[in-house]
C-alpha cells in the first residue's frame, strides 16, 4: 500500500513537473535588492504553444543582446488558459516580485492576468493580444500589436473592395474570435455587404463539418476565418476542401502558421490579413539565433522586450517608473514604429499575405 | 434537406470515432470496474506511432497500421501489468486507480509533446481533396466511407467475439460478477489482460483513423477521452454495445443540435446530454442495472 501511494505521488509530481514546463528562472542570478525582475508569460505547452515559444524566443533575443546586468528573467507557462494566466501573474508578483511582464498572447489570458498586474503596479506588455478590451484594461497594460478594430476594418474593407457581397464568418468562440468577427460583421454590413453565415467552434476542436455544411448551404462568395490554434486551423481548412466549398478563403493572422502549408494545393490562394511584417534586420537576427524563419509575434515580443530594456536603461527600476517611461518613448522596432498612445496601444499597419506555391507571400499594397 | 442529410452523415462519422474510443474504454471498464482515463492516450500514442513509422520513417502504410495496432495492444497491457495491477495488489481503491489513470494520461501527453513538439502533425497519406458528391447533397471523402465501414466491421466482430467465443463469454461473466466468475474457475487477471489487449488494440484503430481524418496534436487525447466517456455513459458504460450506440447518439446530437442552436453550443449539447443521462438514466440506454457489481 505504501509503495503504491509513493508511486502515485511520484507520478503526479512528474506530471506537474512536465506540465509546468518552463516555470523556472532562466537566469538564476543573485536576487539582490538592486535587481529588476522581468517576467515572460505565455503558452509554451498546449494548443497555442507555437506562438508562445516564438514570442519567448523573440523577447529573449532582445534581452540577450542588451545583456543588462541588473535584470533577472522569469518565465511562466500559461498554456493559453485564463486560469493559468492569473495564477502565473499572481506567482510572479508575489514570489518573484516582477516589475514588468511580457505576455500573455491569447487575449482572454492577458485580460485574466491584467487586473492583477494593474493592482500591483506591474507593467504588462502583450506581444499578441488583439482584443479591443485590452485597450481599457488599465494604465499598466500595453501591447506592441495593434488591436482588432484595425484588422477588422482592414479585412472588411479589403473584401468589400474586391467586390464580395456575401460573407460567411467562421471563428473561434473566445474573446479574440468574437471580437474580431463582430468588428468585421459590423464594417462589412455597413458597406452594404451581407453576412450569410455566422458560425463558431471551440478553440482546439478539430471537427467543424456541420458548421461548414451550414456555411456551404448559405452559398457565400467569401469566408473569413478567425483561428488562433493551429490544430483547428489545419482541421477546418482541410474540411473546407473536403466538403467542397468553392468560396474564396480569407483569414486572420492566426492562419499564418507553417503547418497549414502541409495541406498542399488545397490551401493555395488563401488570403491572410496580417500586421505589417517584421523588419529585414530582425528577420536576419532571428535566423542567426534560432536557424528558422521568425514566426508570428516574435518581432512584437522583441519590441516589447526592447521597450522594457530602454525604460530600464533610462533608469526606471519600479513598475511605475517603467510605465511612465513607456508612455514617453518612441522607437523603430522590429515590428514597426512603436509609440504607445494613452491606451497603451500602438498604431501598426496591415498587409495581405497570400499562400502561393506553398509559401506565404506578402502582397504589395 | 441536403443540410440535414449532410449533418446526419457528419454525426455518423463523428459518432464512429467516439464509438471506437468508447468501445475499448467500456470493454476495459466492464471487466475491471475502474475508470481507465489513460485510454485516451492510447489513441493519441497510436496516432503518433503512425506519424513516426509512416511519415518520418517511411514504413509502408499497411505495415505501419499493423505494427501500430499491435504496439497499442501491448501498451495497454503494460499499463495494466505495470501500474494498475501492482496498485490493485496493494489494495488500492478504484479512486486511486482513477487518479493513477489521469496521471498516466498527463504524463504521456507531455512525453509526446517533448518527443514530437507541440505543433500540429499531418500524416499526409491521403492528399486533401474534394469529397465525392452523393445524391441528396451529401459530400463524403473516401476516407470517411472507410471509417464508417471499418468501425461497422469492428463492432460486429467485437459483438460476435463477446457472444460466441469462450474468452468473450468469460469476459462477460467477469463483468457480471467477479466473485462468481472466480468461483467457477475464471482467472480474472487473465481476463483483465485480454480486456486491456483488445481494448487498447481498438484504441490503436481509433488512433490510426483519427490521425488520418483529423490531425495530431499532443493534447487531443483528453478531448477524445471525454467524448468517448460521455458516449459510453449515455449508452451504458458497463455494456460494450451500449457504449457504441451511446457514442453514435452523442455524435448525432452534437451535429444535429447545432443545426438549430448556434454552433458555439456544440460541447454544451454533449454535456447537457451527459447530465440528463446521469440524472435520469445513470445506467445509460442499454446499461445493466446498478448493484450487480457495485458492491
XYZ file of C-alpha atoms in Angstrom:
660
model
C 0.000 0.000 0.000
C 2.699 2.469 0.956
C 4.780 1.896 -2.181
C 1.590 2.277 -4.192
C 0.984 5.666 -2.655
C 4.583 6.688 -3.221
C 4.338 5.602 -6.810
C 1.243 7.728 -7.369
C 2.846 10.698 -5.684
C 5.847 10.345 -7.982
C 3.568 10.055 -10.995
C 1.611 13.148 -10.035
C 4.742 15.125 -9.241
C 6.244 14.131 -12.593
C 3.017 15.149 -14.289
C 3.073 18.521 -12.589
C 6.742 18.992 -13.385
C 6.220 18.274 -17.041
C 3.068 20.334 -17.404
C 4.651 23.182 -15.537
C 7.260 23.058 -18.295
C 9.231 26.236 -18.298
C 8.228 27.523 -14.894
C 11.717 28.255 -13.767
C 14.116 31.113 -13.782
C 16.165 31.415 -16.942
C 18.977 33.354 -15.323
C 19.306 32.306 -11.729
C 21.295 35.324 -10.662
C 21.550 36.982 -7.318
C 18.265 38.313 -6.036
C 19.834 41.413 -4.583
C 17.757 44.495 -3.922
C 19.019 46.313 -6.982
C 17.941 43.521 -9.344
C 14.914 44.152 -11.553
C 12.830 41.062 -12.298
C 11.108 40.884 -15.669
C 8.589 38.141 -16.350
C 7.764 36.434 -19.612
C 4.483 34.561 -19.741
C 2.683 32.753 -22.497
C 1.585 29.357 -23.734
C 4.631 27.090 -24.048
C 2.561 23.955 -23.902
C -0.988 23.439 -25.118
C -2.682 24.411 -28.360
C -1.046 27.822 -28.840
C 2.474 26.740 -27.833
C 3.894 27.520 -31.281
C 3.114 31.207 -30.825
C 4.167 31.259 -27.198
C 7.595 29.854 -27.889
C 8.077 32.244 -30.809
C 7.273 35.192 -28.553
C 9.542 33.925 -25.783
C 12.416 33.439 -28.237
C 11.836 36.911 -29.689
C 11.876 38.540 -26.262
C 14.929 36.555 -25.122
C 16.775 37.718 -28.238
C 16.376 41.334 -27.101
C 17.425 40.544 -23.522
C 20.446 38.550 -24.696
C 21.539 41.424 -26.918
C 21.077 44.058 -24.216
C 22.702 41.830 -21.584
C 21.633 44.062 -18.711
C 23.498 43.136 -15.517
C 20.641 44.126 -13.216
C 17.812 42.195 -14.869
C 16.563 38.717 -13.999
C 14.149 36.947 -16.350
C 11.398 34.691 -15.029
C 9.368 32.535 -17.409
C 5.884 31.162 -16.690
C 3.851 28.816 -18.869
C 0.163 29.737 -19.026
C -0.991 27.084 -21.542
C -3.196 29.798 -23.106
C -5.673 29.298 -20.284
C -7.174 32.177 -18.332
C -6.884 30.386 -15.011
C -3.215 29.572 -15.569
C -2.536 33.157 -16.666
C -3.986 34.574 -13.448
C -2.036 32.040 -11.377
C 1.191 32.822 -13.231
C 0.772 36.555 -12.752
C -0.030 36.116 -9.058
C 3.027 33.941 -8.607
C 5.327 36.318 -10.430
C 4.024 39.299 -8.456
C 4.135 37.701 -5.014
C 7.058 35.280 -5.297
C 9.360 36.773 -7.933
C 8.487 40.415 -7.312
C 8.403 41.279 -11.013
C 8.241 44.883 -12.185
C 7.280 44.186 -15.780
C 5.867 41.217 -17.685
C 5.886 40.401 -21.375
C 2.705 38.476 -22.200
C 0.245 36.873 -22.382
C -0.563 36.041 -26.003
C -4.168 34.883 -26.033
C -6.411 37.899 -25.347
C -8.550 36.117 -22.779
C -5.438 35.085 -20.834
C -3.993 38.608 -20.950
C -7.285 40.014 -19.704
C -7.351 37.493 -16.857
C -3.873 38.497 -15.682
C -4.228 42.241 -16.358
C -6.197 43.229 -13.214
C -3.548 41.578 -11.018
C -0.756 43.439 -12.817
C -2.654 46.729 -12.651
C -3.366 46.360 -8.934
C 0.250 45.595 -8.122
C 1.639 48.308 -10.384
C 3.345 45.839 -12.663
C 3.758 46.734 -16.321
C 2.342 44.186 -18.746
C 3.114 44.285 -22.473
C 1.354 41.764 -24.675
C 3.013 40.952 -27.988
C -0.060 39.274 -29.467
C -3.358 40.038 -27.728
C -5.509 41.958 -30.158
C -8.900 42.023 -28.403
C -10.336 45.547 -28.235
C -10.904 45.055 -24.490
C -7.138 45.235 -23.887
C -7.201 48.985 -24.591
C -9.295 49.595 -21.479
C -7.555 47.003 -19.320
C -5.583 49.620 -17.368
C -2.717 52.127 -17.310
C -0.074 49.442 -16.814
C -1.320 47.289 -19.680
C 0.391 47.820 -23.029
C 0.722 45.911 -26.264
C 3.061 46.006 -29.237
C 0.479 44.625 -31.662
C -2.357 46.796 -32.957
C -5.881 45.934 -31.777
C -8.558 44.039 -33.668
C -10.505 47.112 -34.686
C -7.671 47.909 -37.097
C -7.522 44.394 -38.542
C -11.312 44.053 -38.654
C -11.752 47.277 -40.577
C -8.856 46.389 -42.888
C -10.287 42.918 -43.578
C -13.828 44.187 -44.206
C -12.507 46.934 -46.494
C -10.343 44.534 -48.473
C -13.147 42.058 -49.057
C -15.551 44.875 -49.969
C -13.073 46.452 -52.379
C -12.525 43.103 -54.058
C -16.212 43.043 -54.864
C -17.512 40.438 -52.428
C -21.012 40.946 -51.092
C -21.850 37.622 -49.374
C -19.578 36.804 -46.446
C -19.586 33.791 -44.136
C -17.796 34.092 -40.789
C -16.209 31.121 -39.015
C -14.419 31.938 -35.804
C -13.123 30.574 -32.542
C -15.597 31.033 -29.721
C -13.461 33.201 -27.451
C -12.640 36.839 -26.769
C -10.436 37.163 -29.847
C -12.746 35.397 -32.270
C -15.945 37.040 -31.110
C -14.291 40.466 -31.006
C -12.724 40.364 -34.451
C -15.718 38.711 -36.114
C -18.009 41.314 -34.543
C -15.989 44.186 -35.989
C -15.817 42.614 -39.453
C -19.529 41.886 -39.404
C -20.322 45.483 -38.423
C -17.988 47.025 -41.004
C -18.951 44.685 -43.810
C -22.705 45.214 -43.392
C -22.178 48.971 -43.063
C -20.642 48.864 -46.536
C -23.704 47.124 -47.912
C -22.398 43.557 -47.695
C -24.358 40.665 -46.261
C -23.305 38.150 -43.598
C -24.815 34.897 -44.869
C -23.447 32.612 -42.142
C -22.056 33.204 -38.666
C -20.523 30.057 -37.175
C -18.217 29.382 -34.237
C -16.183 26.475 -32.897
C -14.364 25.789 -29.647
C -10.654 26.602 -29.789
C -8.705 23.404 -30.321
C -11.582 21.351 -31.672
C -10.984 19.576 -34.934
C -14.452 18.711 -36.192
C -16.223 21.616 -37.883
C -18.070 19.633 -40.542
C -21.573 20.646 -39.579
C -20.612 24.299 -39.220
C -19.076 24.046 -42.702
C -22.157 22.278 -44.058
C -24.218 25.222 -42.829
C -21.777 27.640 -44.460
C -21.835 25.703 -47.717
C -25.614 25.806 -47.650
C -25.578 29.599 -47.369
C -23.607 29.978 -50.638
C -21.087 32.621 -49.580
C -18.677 34.267 -52.012
C -16.025 34.526 -49.349
C -15.331 33.017 -45.924
C -13.388 34.851 -43.247
C -11.775 32.574 -40.650
C -10.580 33.719 -37.248
C -8.455 30.994 -35.690
C -5.771 31.059 -33.039
C -4.972 27.377 -32.579
C -3.006 25.665 -35.366
C -4.754 22.291 -34.941
C -8.151 23.892 -35.533
C -6.801 25.902 -38.467
C -5.453 22.807 -40.188
C -8.614 20.814 -39.472
C -11.018 23.403 -40.748
C -9.058 24.256 -43.893
C -8.912 20.593 -44.730
C -12.618 20.097 -44.101
C -13.480 23.151 -46.242
C -11.814 21.407 -49.170
C -13.296 18.006 -48.386
C -16.841 19.228 -48.028
C -16.487 21.094 -51.318
C -16.875 24.787 -50.527
C -15.885 26.928 -53.500
C -15.860 30.327 -51.799
C -12.628 32.277 -51.505
C -10.962 31.987 -48.140
C -9.676 34.870 -46.059
C -8.422 34.657 -42.538
C -6.789 36.425 -39.636
C -3.075 36.181 -38.895
C -3.568 33.090 -36.748
C -3.738 31.140 -40.024
C -0.177 32.143 -40.807
C 1.437 29.004 -39.375
C 3.717 26.666 -41.286
C 1.558 23.595 -40.611
C -1.263 24.771 -42.893
C 1.157 24.730 -45.831
C 1.380 20.951 -45.441
C -2.164 20.750 -46.735
C -0.679 21.334 -50.185
C -2.591 22.597 -53.163
C -5.855 22.891 -51.253
C -4.647 25.952 -49.355
C -3.313 27.785 -52.423
C -4.794 31.252 -52.769
C -5.844 31.722 -49.157
C -5.516 35.369 -48.195
C -4.480 36.326 -44.680
C -4.802 39.783 -43.170
C -1.728 40.301 -41.072
C 0.078 43.046 -39.221
C 2.944 44.558 -41.203
C 5.853 42.146 -41.477
C 8.907 42.277 -39.269
C 11.957 44.251 -40.394
C 14.555 42.581 -42.585
C 17.105 43.285 -39.879
C 15.107 41.374 -37.254
C 14.370 38.506 -39.604
C 18.117 38.068 -40.125
C 18.858 38.296 -36.420
C 16.220 35.711 -35.603
C 17.508 33.416 -38.330
C 21.048 33.684 -36.961
C 19.939 32.947 -33.429
C 17.414 30.159 -33.955
C 18.031 28.946 -37.528
C 14.391 29.342 -38.569
C 12.076 31.986 -40.030
C 10.688 34.274 -37.355
C 7.155 33.014 -36.625
C 4.232 35.343 -35.909
C 4.578 37.504 -32.764
C 8.366 37.039 -32.386
C 9.018 40.588 -33.610
C 6.276 42.058 -31.399
C 7.757 40.262 -28.380
C 11.216 41.537 -29.320
C 9.800 45.076 -29.367
C 8.046 44.585 -26.030
C 11.358 43.477 -24.524
C 13.179 46.365 -26.195
C 10.698 48.848 -24.702
C 11.277 47.457 -21.206
C 15.051 47.398 -21.740
C 15.006 51.033 -22.892
C 12.995 52.027 -19.818
C 15.444 50.240 -17.532
C 18.412 51.781 -19.309
C 16.848 55.174 -18.713
C 16.974 54.425 -15.006
C 13.497 53.049 -14.317
C 13.517 50.391 -11.592
C 9.888 50.013 -10.478
C 6.783 49.125 -12.392
C 5.527 52.662 -12.065
C 8.747 54.182 -13.449
C 8.797 51.697 -16.328
C 5.162 52.550 -17.096
C 5.916 56.288 -17.179
C 8.936 55.728 -19.426
C 6.866 53.602 -21.845
C 4.320 56.389 -22.413
C 7.190 58.753 -23.249
C 9.237 56.597 -25.612
C 9.127 56.206 -29.351
C 11.339 53.953 -31.484
C 11.516 51.995 -34.722
C 11.199 48.405 -33.644
C 11.311 45.039 -35.346
C 7.555 45.046 -35.968
C 7.273 48.705 -36.990
C 7.179 52.094 -35.364
C 6.450 51.792 -31.646
C 4.710 54.644 -29.879
C 2.212 53.819 -27.161
C -0.897 56.023 -27.114
C -2.780 56.863 -23.914
C -4.495 53.434 -24.046
C -1.132 51.666 -24.225
C -1.819 50.642 -27.830
C 0.318 51.002 -30.949
C -0.911 52.136 -34.359
C 0.541 49.491 -36.652
C -0.232 48.768 -40.269
C -1.665 45.779 -42.106
C -0.778 43.835 -45.205
C -2.288 40.940 -47.134
C -0.419 37.660 -47.209
C -1.334 35.039 -49.776
C -0.434 31.358 -49.982
C 1.335 30.901 -53.302
C 3.267 27.795 -54.365
C 3.312 26.510 -50.810
C 4.665 29.662 -49.193
C 3.327 32.803 -47.539
C 3.819 35.726 -49.910
C 3.251 39.288 -48.740
C 1.231 41.182 -51.342
C 2.362 44.651 -52.329
C -0.236 47.212 -51.399
C -32.816 18.937 -46.872
C -29.280 18.376 -48.088
C -28.070 20.168 -44.986
C -29.960 17.729 -42.792
C -28.639 14.727 -44.719
C -25.091 16.049 -44.559
C -25.407 16.641 -40.815
C -26.641 13.091 -40.261
C -23.595 11.794 -42.156
C -21.340 14.108 -40.132
C -22.952 12.776 -36.978
C -22.281 9.205 -38.075
C -18.604 9.920 -38.805
C -18.086 11.764 -35.517
C -20.045 9.048 -33.739
C -17.993 6.220 -35.177
C -14.761 7.786 -33.933
C -16.282 8.356 -30.482
C -17.591 4.782 -30.579
C -14.170 3.290 -31.331
C -12.800 5.109 -28.301
C -15.812 4.252 -26.155
C -15.885 0.550 -27.118
C -12.364 -0.116 -25.856
C -12.943 2.056 -22.843
C -16.113 0.313 -21.821
C -14.640 -3.142 -22.507
C -11.901 -2.344 -20.021
C -14.333 -0.753 -17.589
C -16.769 -3.634 -17.655
C -14.182 -6.278 -16.810
C -12.011 -4.219 -14.460
C -14.540 -1.922 -12.897
C -12.396 1.215 -12.779
C -12.056 4.289 -14.975
C -9.139 3.869 -17.349
C -8.908 7.505 -18.433
C -5.460 6.859 -19.868
C -7.308 5.090 -22.663
C -7.277 8.492 -24.390
C -3.502 8.451 -24.501
C -3.536 5.020 -26.167
C -5.436 6.646 -29.044
C -3.025 9.576 -29.285
C 0.045 7.356 -28.937
C -1.239 5.211 -31.800
C -1.724 8.333 -33.926
C 1.833 9.461 -33.262
C 3.073 5.955 -33.908
C 1.591 6.197 -37.402
C 3.202 9.594 -37.835
C 6.553 8.264 -36.701
C 6.556 4.979 -38.628
C 4.861 6.151 -41.797
C 5.564 9.860 -42.233
C 9.019 10.050 -40.661
C 10.488 6.576 -41.116
C 8.774 5.714 -44.390
C 7.400 2.310 -43.361
C 4.765 1.017 -45.814
C 1.327 2.155 -44.731
C -0.340 -1.183 -44.091
C 2.672 -2.459 -42.149
C 2.517 0.730 -40.122
C -1.133 0.071 -39.270
C -0.407 -3.480 -38.220
C 2.557 -2.543 -36.040
C 0.595 0.327 -34.512
C -2.358 -1.844 -33.515
C -0.001 -4.457 -32.088
C 2.021 -1.935 -30.106
C -1.155 -0.222 -28.859
C -2.388 -3.521 -27.505
C 0.944 -4.096 -25.747
C 0.948 -0.520 -24.457
C -2.450 -1.143 -22.865
C -1.276 -4.417 -21.366
C 1.823 -2.717 -19.994
C -0.300 -0.055 -18.303
C -2.353 -2.785 -16.639
C 0.552 -5.013 -15.644
C 2.994 -2.299 -14.571
C 0.672 0.222 -12.975
C -2.883 -0.868 -12.294
C -2.254 -4.462 -11.221
C 0.519 -3.636 -8.722
C -1.723 -0.935 -7.289
C -4.637 -3.350 -7.037
C -2.410 -5.923 -5.344
C -1.579 -3.342 -2.716
C -5.266 -2.900 -2.127
C -5.658 0.468 -3.802
C -9.250 1.559 -4.199
C -10.772 2.382 -7.567
C -10.383 6.079 -6.803
C -6.618 5.601 -6.559
C -6.671 3.767 -9.896
C -8.684 6.618 -11.402
C -6.126 9.158 -10.215
C -3.302 6.958 -11.494
C -5.008 6.804 -14.902
C -5.227 10.598 -15.059
C -1.555 10.716 -14.073
C -0.653 8.335 -16.895
C -2.671 10.441 -19.342
C -0.938 13.695 -18.400
C 2.465 12.041 -18.184
C 2.341 10.582 -21.681
C 0.768 13.695 -23.167
C 3.824 15.557 -22.056
C 6.207 12.817 -23.163
C 4.661 13.066 -26.644
C 4.941 16.832 -26.522
C 8.616 16.604 -25.628
C 9.300 13.991 -28.294
C 7.311 15.442 -31.176
C 6.788 19.088 -30.230
C 3.509 20.821 -29.573
C 2.697 21.679 -33.170
C 0.106 20.005 -35.370
C 1.236 16.914 -37.253
C -0.206 15.703 -40.511
C 0.148 12.149 -41.738
C -0.037 13.026 -45.429
C -1.061 9.550 -46.565
C -4.090 10.845 -48.420
C -3.889 14.143 -50.250
C -6.516 16.625 -49.158
C -9.083 16.775 -51.927
C -12.719 17.421 -52.506
C -15.034 14.679 -51.286
C -17.322 12.637 -53.500
C -20.743 14.209 -54.046
C -23.603 11.785 -53.454
C -27.240 12.293 -54.379
C -29.126 14.257 -51.749
C -26.395 16.889 -51.442
C -24.104 14.727 -49.308
C -20.351 15.064 -49.646
C -18.065 12.406 -48.195
C -14.402 11.609 -48.672
C -13.245 8.068 -49.401
C -11.578 8.001 -46.008
C -14.827 8.844 -44.266
C -16.559 5.971 -46.037
C -13.682 3.713 -44.993
C -14.010 4.910 -41.393
C -17.710 4.058 -41.344
C -17.057 0.639 -42.879
C -14.129 -0.267 -40.629
C -15.896 0.779 -37.466
C -19.007 -1.125 -38.552
C -16.993 -4.284 -39.207
C -15.102 -3.950 -35.937
C -18.280 -3.534 -33.920
C -19.831 -6.629 -35.488
C -16.630 -8.616 -34.869
C -16.448 -7.395 -31.297
C -20.056 -8.385 -30.677
C -19.529 -11.836 -32.183
C -16.394 -12.256 -30.114
C -18.178 -11.348 -26.892
C -21.127 -13.640 -27.648
C -19.593 -16.616 -29.398
C -16.076 -17.232 -28.098
C -15.189 -18.746 -24.763
C -12.923 -15.834 -23.899
C -15.667 -13.365 -24.754
C -18.158 -15.222 -22.605
C -15.672 -15.327 -19.753
C -15.205 -11.584 -20.098
C -18.920 -11.054 -19.820
C -19.019 -13.375 -16.841
C -16.337 -11.357 -15.054
C -18.099 -8.122 -15.897
C -21.344 -9.530 -14.483
C -19.961 -10.892 -11.277
C -16.283 -11.096 -10.498
C -16.576 -13.312 -7.427
C -18.910 -15.785 -9.047
C -16.678 -15.910 -12.110
C -13.646 -16.728 -9.992
C -15.584 -19.417 -8.128
C -16.240 -21.215 -11.413
C -12.541 -21.002 -12.180
C -12.198 -17.952 -14.427
C -8.882 -16.217 -13.829
C -9.872 -12.562 -13.680
C -6.305 -11.298 -14.111
C -6.054 -13.172 -17.370
C -9.403 -11.712 -18.403
C -8.133 -8.230 -17.476
C -5.019 -8.859 -19.579
C -7.187 -9.636 -22.560
C -9.540 -6.734 -21.972
C -6.597 -4.334 -21.945
C -5.087 -6.004 -25.021
C -8.305 -5.892 -27.032
C -9.493 -2.528 -25.700
C -6.155 -0.903 -26.457
C -5.985 -2.516 -29.883
C -9.323 -0.810 -30.563
C -7.744 2.427 -29.360
C -4.976 1.756 -31.877
C -7.515 1.503 -34.698
C -9.183 4.689 -33.469
C -5.788 6.394 -33.325
C -4.952 5.475 -36.914
C -8.314 6.721 -38.178
C -8.189 9.915 -36.132
C -4.658 10.588 -37.355
C -5.789 10.241 -40.958
C -9.113 12.023 -40.654
C -8.169 14.869 -38.331
C -4.633 15.803 -37.374
C -2.379 15.050 -34.459
C -1.691 17.253 -31.505
C -0.402 16.016 -28.149
C -3.379 17.208 -26.136
C -6.122 15.731 -28.294
C -6.412 12.668 -26.039
C -8.224 14.493 -23.275
C -10.965 15.650 -25.592
C -11.343 12.233 -27.223
C -11.466 10.578 -23.826
C -14.124 12.962 -22.542
C -16.272 12.418 -25.629
C -15.747 8.650 -25.553
C -16.601 8.583 -21.861
C -19.714 10.700 -22.450
C -20.811 8.361 -25.225
C -20.180 5.348 -23.006
C -22.205 6.801 -20.127
C -25.096 7.678 -22.440
C -25.215 4.183 -23.858
C -24.308 2.211 -20.759
C -20.720 2.201 -19.629
C -20.641 -1.416 -18.468
C -22.008 -2.849 -21.700
C -19.931 -2.549 -24.876
C -22.771 -2.470 -27.460
C -24.490 0.143 -25.291
C -21.498 2.437 -25.271
C -21.196 2.118 -29.046
C -24.814 3.150 -29.505
C -24.371 5.936 -26.972
C -21.425 7.317 -28.930
C -23.465 7.467 -32.099
C -26.280 9.194 -30.203
C -23.740 11.723 -28.960
C -22.247 12.344 -32.413
C -25.724 12.780 -33.872
C -26.900 15.063 -31.087
C -23.859 17.320 -31.469
C -24.169 17.642 -35.218
C -27.947 17.861 -35.464
C -28.188 20.104 -32.403
C -26.132 22.873 -33.964
C -28.431 22.953 -36.966
C -30.963 24.540 -34.633
C -28.717 26.116 -31.991
C -25.700 28.381 -32.615
C -22.616 26.261 -33.272
C -20.896 27.512 -30.124
C -23.216 25.217 -28.167
C -21.766 22.011 -29.599
C -19.990 20.966 -26.413
C -22.840 22.279 -24.298
C -25.178 19.877 -26.107
C -22.846 16.958 -25.400
C -22.569 17.712 -21.712
C -26.252 18.541 -21.254
C -26.958 15.108 -22.659
C -24.451 13.606 -20.208
C -26.125 15.379 -17.297
C -29.582 14.287 -18.351
C -28.499 10.678 -18.549
C -26.604 10.799 -15.262
C -29.688 12.255 -13.588
C -32.444 10.177 -15.117
C -30.849 7.084 -16.595
C -27.458 6.623 -14.939
C -27.038 3.166 -16.436
C -27.434 4.505 -19.938
C -29.595 3.367 -22.811
C -28.598 -0.304 -22.697
C -26.585 -0.444 -19.486
C -27.225 -3.062 -16.865
C -28.893 -2.264 -13.605
C -26.816 -0.804 -10.854
C -25.835 -3.020 -7.938
C -24.671 -6.035 -9.819
C -21.076 -5.352 -9.207
C -21.055 -2.025 -7.428
C -20.843 -3.669 -4.071
